[in-house]
Amino acid sequence: MAVAEPNKRLPLTPAVFHILLALADQERHGYGIMLEVEDNTAGELKMGPGTLYGTIKRMLAVDLIEESDTRPDPELDDERRRYYRLTLYGRRVLSAETARLERLVQVARSKQTPDTDLDHAVRRTG
């Protein structure tokens, strides 16, 4: 399969970004990804199984992630679980998206003035 330049995949959907982020530090099974996303977002994002597994299927097809051959100790894990990990391409796409988001945050911060500060606006109208 021909792999596109990482920047060609941007911007990522929130689901894809959060799954890549959840897999950045270790392999995880589907439920583990759901828990990590919830933890990473302080509970603000709860990914349901339909979104998760549909997104995983699409990410596998474009080589962002792959199913892992490595399994934990069978005594400690359910053998039916599938574990996923980032591919090198997935890491590059995650890095490119992180850089894109950092640039956007810098732009947003540079445009913040007392008149455009959301907290300030809420206090004035509230």
C-alpha atoms as one frame of an Amber mdcrd trajectory, in Angstrom:
protein
   0.000   0.000   0.000   1.301   3.464  -0.876   1.554   5.581   2.248   0.717
   9.281   1.939   2.888  12.028   3.355   1.884  12.587   7.003   0.679  16.145
   6.295  -1.700  14.827   3.611  -3.733  13.112   6.365  -4.287  16.345   8.290
  -6.363  17.552   9.952  -7.212  14.386  11.830 -10.650  13.728  13.224 -10.769
  13.930  17.015 -11.322  10.156  17.227  -8.227   9.370  15.145  -6.092  11.884
  17.052  -7.135  10.534  20.450  -6.585   6.900  19.429  -3.104   7.719  18.122
  -2.375   9.586  21.341  -3.641   6.669  23.444  -1.278   4.315  21.614   1.743
   6.652  21.679   3.244   5.189  24.842   2.134   1.548  24.730   0.075  -1.092
  22.977  -3.521  -1.302  24.113  -6.661  -3.304  23.447  -9.897  -1.563  22.479
 -11.273  -1.108  25.973  -7.855   0.085  27.150  -7.876   2.708  24.377 -11.341
   3.861  25.490 -10.139   4.239  29.081  -6.955   6.062  28.048  -8.907   8.538
  25.893 -11.258   9.221  28.780  -8.305   9.668  31.141  -6.356  11.897  28.712
  -9.370  14.194  28.359 -10.270  14.265  32.067 -13.550  12.541  31.205 -14.587
  15.126  28.608 -14.473  12.586  25.775 -15.977   9.145  26.143 -15.532   7.126
  22.995 -18.196   4.497  22.431 -17.465   1.096  20.905 -19.029   1.951  17.527
 -16.833   5.018  17.075 -13.771   3.258  18.456 -13.912   0.078  16.396 -15.068
   1.810  13.208 -12.175   4.245  13.519  -9.694   1.451  14.318 -10.810  -0.401
  11.178 -10.162   2.688   9.026  -6.830   3.376  10.759  -5.678  -0.204  10.122
  -6.574   0.175   6.432  -4.355   3.252   5.994  -1.445   1.907   8.081  -1.715
   4.339  11.010  -1.902   1.436  13.449  -1.401  -2.300  13.318  -2.529  -5.261
  15.311   0.173  -6.436  17.679   1.506  -9.988  17.622   2.699  -9.615  21.204
   0.328 -10.836  23.889   0.422 -10.371  27.635   0.533 -13.397  29.885  -2.589
 -15.475  29.037  -3.216 -15.900  32.766  -3.661 -12.122  33.037  -5.545 -11.433
  29.825  -8.478 -12.543  27.700  -7.135 -14.277  24.575  -9.932 -12.769  22.455
  -8.624  -9.248  22.926  -6.836  -7.613  20.048  -3.985  -5.287  20.864  -3.012
  -2.344  18.677   0.114  -0.252  18.306   1.225   2.717  16.265   3.098   2.134
  13.048   6.060   4.361  12.218   3.751   6.168   9.801   1.164   6.587  12.581
   3.832   8.162  14.803   4.749  10.574  12.022   1.120  11.531  11.459   0.619
  12.053  15.207   3.710  14.257  15.317   2.538  16.301  12.317  -0.935  16.784
  13.839   0.543  17.767  17.198   2.708  20.398  15.478  -0.316  21.680  13.532
  -2.362  22.005  16.715   0.525  23.738  18.519   0.664  26.342  15.738  -3.083
  26.921  16.036  -2.843  27.348  19.806  -0.037  29.890  19.322  -2.197  31.842
  16.875  -5.171  31.720  19.246  -3.042  32.924  22.164  -1.539  35.735  20.112
  -5.037  36.985  19.358  -6.160  36.983  22.980  -6.682  40.467  24.345  -8.829
  41.586  27.251 -11.612  42.250  24.728 -11.454  38.771  23.189 -10.785  36.797
  26.366 -13.739  34.429  26.816 -13.717  34.670  30.619 -13.747  38.450  30.342
 -16.614  38.392  27.841 -18.643  36.075  30.072 -18.082  38.311  33.089 -19.237
  41.391  31.099 -22.431  39.745  29.849 -23.161  37.552  32.873
